[in-house]
mmCIF file of C-alpha atoms in Angstrom:
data_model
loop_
_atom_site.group_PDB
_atom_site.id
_atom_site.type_symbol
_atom_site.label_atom_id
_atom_site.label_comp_id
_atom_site.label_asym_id
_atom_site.label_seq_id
_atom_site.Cartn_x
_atom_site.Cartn_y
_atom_site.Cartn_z
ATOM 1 C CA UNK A 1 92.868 111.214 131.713
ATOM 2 C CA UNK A 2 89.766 112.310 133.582
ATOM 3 C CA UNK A 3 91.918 115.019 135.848
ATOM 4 C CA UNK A 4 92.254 116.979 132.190
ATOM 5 C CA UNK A 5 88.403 117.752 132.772
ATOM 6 C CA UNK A 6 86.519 119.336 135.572
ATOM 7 C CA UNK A 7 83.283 118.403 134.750
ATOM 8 C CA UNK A 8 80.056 117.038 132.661
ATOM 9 C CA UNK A 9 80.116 119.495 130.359
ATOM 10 C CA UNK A 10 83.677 120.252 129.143
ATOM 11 C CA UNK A 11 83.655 116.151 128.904
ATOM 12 C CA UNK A 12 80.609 116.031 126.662
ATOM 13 C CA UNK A 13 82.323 119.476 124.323
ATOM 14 C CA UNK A 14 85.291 116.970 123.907
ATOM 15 C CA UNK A 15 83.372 114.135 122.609
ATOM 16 C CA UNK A 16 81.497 116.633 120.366
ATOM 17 C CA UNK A 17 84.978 118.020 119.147
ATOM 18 C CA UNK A 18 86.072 114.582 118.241
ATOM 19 C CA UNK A 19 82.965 113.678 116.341
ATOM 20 C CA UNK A 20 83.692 117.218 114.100
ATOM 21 C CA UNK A 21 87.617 116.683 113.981
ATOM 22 C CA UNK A 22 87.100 112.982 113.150
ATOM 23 C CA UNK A 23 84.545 114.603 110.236
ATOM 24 C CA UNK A 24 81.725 112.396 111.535
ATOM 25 C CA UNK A 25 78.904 114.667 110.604
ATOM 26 C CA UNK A 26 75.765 112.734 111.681
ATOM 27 C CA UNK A 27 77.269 111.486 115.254
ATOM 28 C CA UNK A 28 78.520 115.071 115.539
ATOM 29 C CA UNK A 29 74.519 116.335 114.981
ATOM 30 C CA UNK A 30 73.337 113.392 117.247
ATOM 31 C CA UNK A 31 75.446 114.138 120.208
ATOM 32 C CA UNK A 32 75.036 118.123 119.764
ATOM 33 C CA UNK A 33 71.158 117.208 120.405
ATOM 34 C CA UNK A 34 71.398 114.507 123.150
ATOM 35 C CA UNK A 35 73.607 116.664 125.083
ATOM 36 C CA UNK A 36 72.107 120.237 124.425
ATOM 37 C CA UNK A 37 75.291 121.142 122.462
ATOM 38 C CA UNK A 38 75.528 123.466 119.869
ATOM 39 C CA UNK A 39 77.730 121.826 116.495
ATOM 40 C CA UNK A 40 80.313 125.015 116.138
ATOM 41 C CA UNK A 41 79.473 126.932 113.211
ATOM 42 C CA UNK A 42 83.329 127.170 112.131
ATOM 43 C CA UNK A 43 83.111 123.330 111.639
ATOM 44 C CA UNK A 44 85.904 123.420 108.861
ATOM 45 C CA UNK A 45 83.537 121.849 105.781
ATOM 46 C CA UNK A 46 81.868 119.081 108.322
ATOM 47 C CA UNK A 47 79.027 117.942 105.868
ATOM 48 C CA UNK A 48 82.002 117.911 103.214
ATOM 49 C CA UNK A 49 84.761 115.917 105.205
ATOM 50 C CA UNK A 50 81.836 113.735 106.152
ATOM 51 C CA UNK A 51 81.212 112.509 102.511
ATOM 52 C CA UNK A 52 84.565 112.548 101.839
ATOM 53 C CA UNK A 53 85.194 110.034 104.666
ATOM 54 C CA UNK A 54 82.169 107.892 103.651
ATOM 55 C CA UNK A 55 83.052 107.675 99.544
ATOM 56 C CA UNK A 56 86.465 106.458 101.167
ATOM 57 C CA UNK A 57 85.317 103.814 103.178
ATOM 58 C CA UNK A 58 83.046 102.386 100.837
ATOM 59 C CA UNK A 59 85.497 102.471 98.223
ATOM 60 C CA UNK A 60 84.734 105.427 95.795
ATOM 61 C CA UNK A 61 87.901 107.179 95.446
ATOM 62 C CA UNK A 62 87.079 108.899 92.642
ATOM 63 C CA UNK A 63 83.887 110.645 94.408
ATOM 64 C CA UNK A 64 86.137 111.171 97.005
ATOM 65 C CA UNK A 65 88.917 112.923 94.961
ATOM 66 C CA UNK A 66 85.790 115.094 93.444
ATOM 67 C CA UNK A 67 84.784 116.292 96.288
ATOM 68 C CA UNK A 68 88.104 117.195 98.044
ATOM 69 C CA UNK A 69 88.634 119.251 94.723
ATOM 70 C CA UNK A 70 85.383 120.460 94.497
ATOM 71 C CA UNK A 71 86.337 122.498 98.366
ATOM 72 C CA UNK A 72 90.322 122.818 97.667
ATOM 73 C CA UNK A 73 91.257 122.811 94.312
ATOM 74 C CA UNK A 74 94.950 123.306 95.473
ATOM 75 C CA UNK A 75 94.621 120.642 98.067
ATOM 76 C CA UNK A 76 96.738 117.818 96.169
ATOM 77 C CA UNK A 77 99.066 119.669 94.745
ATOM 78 C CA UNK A 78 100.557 120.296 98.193
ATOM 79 C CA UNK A 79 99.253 117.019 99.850
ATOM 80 C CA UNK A 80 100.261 114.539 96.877
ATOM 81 C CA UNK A 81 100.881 111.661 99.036
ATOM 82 C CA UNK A 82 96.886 111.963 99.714
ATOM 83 C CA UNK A 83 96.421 111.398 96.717
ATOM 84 C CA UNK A 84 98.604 108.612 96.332
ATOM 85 C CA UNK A 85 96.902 106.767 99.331
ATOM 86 C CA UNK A 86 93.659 107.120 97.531
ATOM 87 C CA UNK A 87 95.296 105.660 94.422
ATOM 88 C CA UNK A 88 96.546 102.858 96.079
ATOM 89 C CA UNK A 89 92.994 102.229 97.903
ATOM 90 C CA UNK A 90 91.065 102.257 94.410
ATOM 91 C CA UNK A 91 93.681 100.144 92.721
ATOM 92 C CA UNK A 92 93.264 97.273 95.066
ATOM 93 C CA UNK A 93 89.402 97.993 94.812
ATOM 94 C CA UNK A 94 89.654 97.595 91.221
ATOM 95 C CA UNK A 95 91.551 94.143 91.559
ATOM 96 C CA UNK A 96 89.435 92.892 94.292
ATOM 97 C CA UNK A 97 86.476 93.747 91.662
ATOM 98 C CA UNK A 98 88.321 91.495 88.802
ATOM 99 C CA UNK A 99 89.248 94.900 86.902
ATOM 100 C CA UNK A 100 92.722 94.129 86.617
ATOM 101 C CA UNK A 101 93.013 95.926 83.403
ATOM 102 C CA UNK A 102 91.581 99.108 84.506
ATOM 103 C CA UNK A 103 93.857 99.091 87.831
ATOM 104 C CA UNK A 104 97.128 98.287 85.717
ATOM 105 C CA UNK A 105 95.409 101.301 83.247
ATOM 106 C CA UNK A 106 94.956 103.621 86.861
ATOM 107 C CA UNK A 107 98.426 103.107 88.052
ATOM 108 C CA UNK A 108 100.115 103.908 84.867
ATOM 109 C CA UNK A 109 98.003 107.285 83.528
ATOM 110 C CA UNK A 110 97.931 108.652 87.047
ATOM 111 C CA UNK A 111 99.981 106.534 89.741
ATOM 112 C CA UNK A 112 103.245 106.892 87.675
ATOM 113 C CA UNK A 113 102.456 110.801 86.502
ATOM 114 C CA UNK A 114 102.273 111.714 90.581
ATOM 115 C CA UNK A 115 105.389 110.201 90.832
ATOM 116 C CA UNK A 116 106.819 111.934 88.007
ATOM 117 C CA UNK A 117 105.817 115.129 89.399
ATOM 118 C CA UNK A 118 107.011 113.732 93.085
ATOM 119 C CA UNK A 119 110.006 111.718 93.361
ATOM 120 C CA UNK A 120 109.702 111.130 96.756
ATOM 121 C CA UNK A 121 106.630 109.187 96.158
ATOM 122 C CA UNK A 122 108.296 106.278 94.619
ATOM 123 C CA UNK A 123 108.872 103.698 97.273
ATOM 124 C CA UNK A 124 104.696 104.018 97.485
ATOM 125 C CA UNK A 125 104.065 103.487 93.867
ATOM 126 C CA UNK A 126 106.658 100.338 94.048
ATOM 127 C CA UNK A 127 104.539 99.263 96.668
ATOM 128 C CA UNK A 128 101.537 99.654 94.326
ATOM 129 C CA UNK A 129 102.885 97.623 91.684
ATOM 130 C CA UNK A 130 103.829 94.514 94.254
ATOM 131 C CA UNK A 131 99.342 93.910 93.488
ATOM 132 C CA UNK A 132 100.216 93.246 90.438
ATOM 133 C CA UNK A 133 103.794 90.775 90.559
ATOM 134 C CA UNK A 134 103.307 89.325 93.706
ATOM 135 C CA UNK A 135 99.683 89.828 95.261
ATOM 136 C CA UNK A 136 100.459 87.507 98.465
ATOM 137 C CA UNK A 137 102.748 89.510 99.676
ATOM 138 C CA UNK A 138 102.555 91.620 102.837
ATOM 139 C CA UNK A 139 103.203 94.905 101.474
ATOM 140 C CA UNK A 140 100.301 93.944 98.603
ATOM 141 C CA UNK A 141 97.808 92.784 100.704
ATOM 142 C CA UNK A 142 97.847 95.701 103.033
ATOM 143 C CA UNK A 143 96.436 97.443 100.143
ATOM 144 C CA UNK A 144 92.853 95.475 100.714
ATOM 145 C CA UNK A 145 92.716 95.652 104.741
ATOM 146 C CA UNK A 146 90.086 97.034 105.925
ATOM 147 C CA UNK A 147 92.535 99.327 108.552
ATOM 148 C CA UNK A 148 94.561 100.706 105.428
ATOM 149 C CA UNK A 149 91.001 102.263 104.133
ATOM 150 C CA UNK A 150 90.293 103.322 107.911
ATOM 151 C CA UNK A 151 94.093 104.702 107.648
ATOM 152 C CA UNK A 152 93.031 106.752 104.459
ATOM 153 C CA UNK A 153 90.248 107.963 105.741
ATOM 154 C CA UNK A 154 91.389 109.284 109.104
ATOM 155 C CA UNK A 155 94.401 110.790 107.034
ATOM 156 C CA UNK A 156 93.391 112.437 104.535
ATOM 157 C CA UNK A 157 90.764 114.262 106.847
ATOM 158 C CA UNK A 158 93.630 114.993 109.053
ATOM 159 C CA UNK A 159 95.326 116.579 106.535
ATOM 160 C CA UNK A 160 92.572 118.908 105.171
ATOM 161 C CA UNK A 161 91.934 119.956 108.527
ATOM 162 C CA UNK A 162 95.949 121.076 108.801
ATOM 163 C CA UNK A 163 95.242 122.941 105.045
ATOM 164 C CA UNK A 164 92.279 124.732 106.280
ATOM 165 C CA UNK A 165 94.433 125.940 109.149
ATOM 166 C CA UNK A 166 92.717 124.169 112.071
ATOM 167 C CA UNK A 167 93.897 121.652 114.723
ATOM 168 C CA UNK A 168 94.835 117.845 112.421
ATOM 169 C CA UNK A 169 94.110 116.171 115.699
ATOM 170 C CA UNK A 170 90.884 116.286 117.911
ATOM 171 C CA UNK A 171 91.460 117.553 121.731
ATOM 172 C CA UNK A 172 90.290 114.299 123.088
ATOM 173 C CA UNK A 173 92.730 112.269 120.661
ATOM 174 C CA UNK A 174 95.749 114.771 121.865
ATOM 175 C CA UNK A 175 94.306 114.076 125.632
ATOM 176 C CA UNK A 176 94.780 110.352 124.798
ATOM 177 C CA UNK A 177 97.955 110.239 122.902
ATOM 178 C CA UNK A 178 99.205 112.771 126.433
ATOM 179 C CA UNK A 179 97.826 110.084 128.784
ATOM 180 C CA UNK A 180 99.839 107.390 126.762
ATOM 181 C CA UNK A 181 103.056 108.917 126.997
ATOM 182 C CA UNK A 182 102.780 109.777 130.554
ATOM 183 C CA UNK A 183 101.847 105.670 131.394
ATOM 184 C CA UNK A 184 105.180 104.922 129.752
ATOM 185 C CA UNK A 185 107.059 107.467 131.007
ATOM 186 C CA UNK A 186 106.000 106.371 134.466
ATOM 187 C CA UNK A 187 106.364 103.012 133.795
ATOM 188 C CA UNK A 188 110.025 103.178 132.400
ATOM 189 C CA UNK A 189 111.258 105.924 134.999
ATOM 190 C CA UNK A 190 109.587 105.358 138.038
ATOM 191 C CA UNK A 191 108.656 101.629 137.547
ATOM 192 C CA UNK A 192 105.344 102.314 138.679
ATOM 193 C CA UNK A 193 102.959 99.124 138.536
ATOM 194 C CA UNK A 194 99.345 100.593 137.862
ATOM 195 C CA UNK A 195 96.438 99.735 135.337
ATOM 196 C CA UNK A 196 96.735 101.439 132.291
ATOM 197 C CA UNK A 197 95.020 102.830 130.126
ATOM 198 C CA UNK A 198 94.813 101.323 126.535
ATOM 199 C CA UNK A 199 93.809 101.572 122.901
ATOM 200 C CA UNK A 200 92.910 97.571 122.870
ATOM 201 C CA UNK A 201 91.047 98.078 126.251
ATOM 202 C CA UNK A 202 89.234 101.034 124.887
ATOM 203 C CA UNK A 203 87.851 99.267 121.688
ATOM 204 C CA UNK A 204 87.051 96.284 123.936
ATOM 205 C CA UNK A 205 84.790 99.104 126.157
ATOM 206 C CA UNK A 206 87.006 98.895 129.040
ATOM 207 C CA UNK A 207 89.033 101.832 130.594
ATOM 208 C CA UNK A 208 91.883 99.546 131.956
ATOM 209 C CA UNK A 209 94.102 96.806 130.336
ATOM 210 C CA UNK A 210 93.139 93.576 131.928
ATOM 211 C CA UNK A 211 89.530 95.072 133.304
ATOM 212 C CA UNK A 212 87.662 92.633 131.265
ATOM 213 C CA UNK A 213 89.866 89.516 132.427
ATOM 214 C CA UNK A 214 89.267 90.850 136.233
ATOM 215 C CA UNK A 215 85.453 90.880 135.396
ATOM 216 C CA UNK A 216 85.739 87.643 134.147
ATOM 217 C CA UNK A 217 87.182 86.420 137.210
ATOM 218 C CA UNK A 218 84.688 87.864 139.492
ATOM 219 C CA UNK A 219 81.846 86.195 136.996
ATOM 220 C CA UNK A 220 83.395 83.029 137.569
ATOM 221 C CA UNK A 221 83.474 83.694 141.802
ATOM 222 C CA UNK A 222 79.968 84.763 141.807
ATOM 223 C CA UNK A 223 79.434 81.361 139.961
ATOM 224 C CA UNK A 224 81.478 78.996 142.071
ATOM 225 C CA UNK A 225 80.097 80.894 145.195
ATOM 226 C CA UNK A 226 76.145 80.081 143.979
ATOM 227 C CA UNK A 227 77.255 76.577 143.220
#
């Protein structure tokens, strides 16, 4: 991934352009003054997208919807299954919270009316109503993960960055996704055998896939060599 950049500084403008894309205003202001950066004036509503993301993730659709009206009023009425992901985020927030009453209430005033207006939207809302009849089951609980609030989140910034007219996808995220398909592509066509690069590996802080095992091992030399 590396060979994509020639140096210090176009590395450090990528990290900066993920921290904008990604709508993560205060990281975005951090790294701008660690590294000497300048945060791009045509930042696409950064302070915006950034409270948008965090009324998301701690569970206040409704501020959430406010606000994405509040800087597109026309946003949902071309992006309605945004609006349907927040739906089903604060209906399981409403369950979780013992407001059964007020979710079945949410689902049927506004839930059912999206559909209505969207047909296509339909599978999502029977989803929806699987919280209700049958709470244990997969397609319910996915509703309550953690990752399907990260999934809103991420999404529904992605898609008001495509309605504003700029890139949905940071550079360093389409560098990523790039070095991904190449691994495979090498891997299935040329049967290459060579550490790769992973998502996993990434989150664990590691560059390669099996880099922490190999540290592990050497640990364990180091140990057995002292002994």
């Amino acid at each position: 991934m590396l060979g994509f950049v020639r140096n210090c500084c176009e590395l450090d403008n990528l990290v900066l352009n993920y921290f904008v894309s990604e709508g993560l205003k205060d990281a975005a202001l951090a790294f701008a003054e660690d590294s000497g950066l300048e945060v791009p004036h045509c930042n696409y509503y950064l302070a915006e997208r950034a409270c948008i993301r965090d009324a998301i993730l701690s569970d206040q659709c409704p501020s959430a919807i406010t606000l994405i009206n509040d800087i597109m009023p026309d946003f949902f009425e071309s992006h309605p299954s945004a609006l349907m992901s927040l739906l089903q985020r604060q209906t399981a927030s409403l369950i979780g919270r013992g407001q059964e009453d007020e979710a079945l209430e949410l689902v049927r005033v506004h839930a059912t009316a999206l559909v209505d207006t969207n047909p296509s939207l339909l599978p999502s809302l029977e989803s929806l109503m699987l919280v209700f009849v049958a709470p244990e089951a997969k397609a319910a609980r996915q509703f309550s993960d953690p990752a399907f609030r990260e999934g809103v989140a991420s999404s529904v910034n992605a898609m008001l960055l495509q309605a504003m007219g700029a890139p949905s996808e940071s550079q360093l995220s389409t560098l990523m996704r790039i070095c991904f398909c190449l691994q495979d592509e090498l891997s299935a066509s040329a049967k290459l055998k060579f550490p790769r690069v992973t998502e996993e590996a990434l989150l664990a802080g590691h560059l390669f896939e099996g880099e922490e095992d190999d540290q592990r091992e050497a640990e364990a030399d180091k140990t057995m060599a002292v002994e």
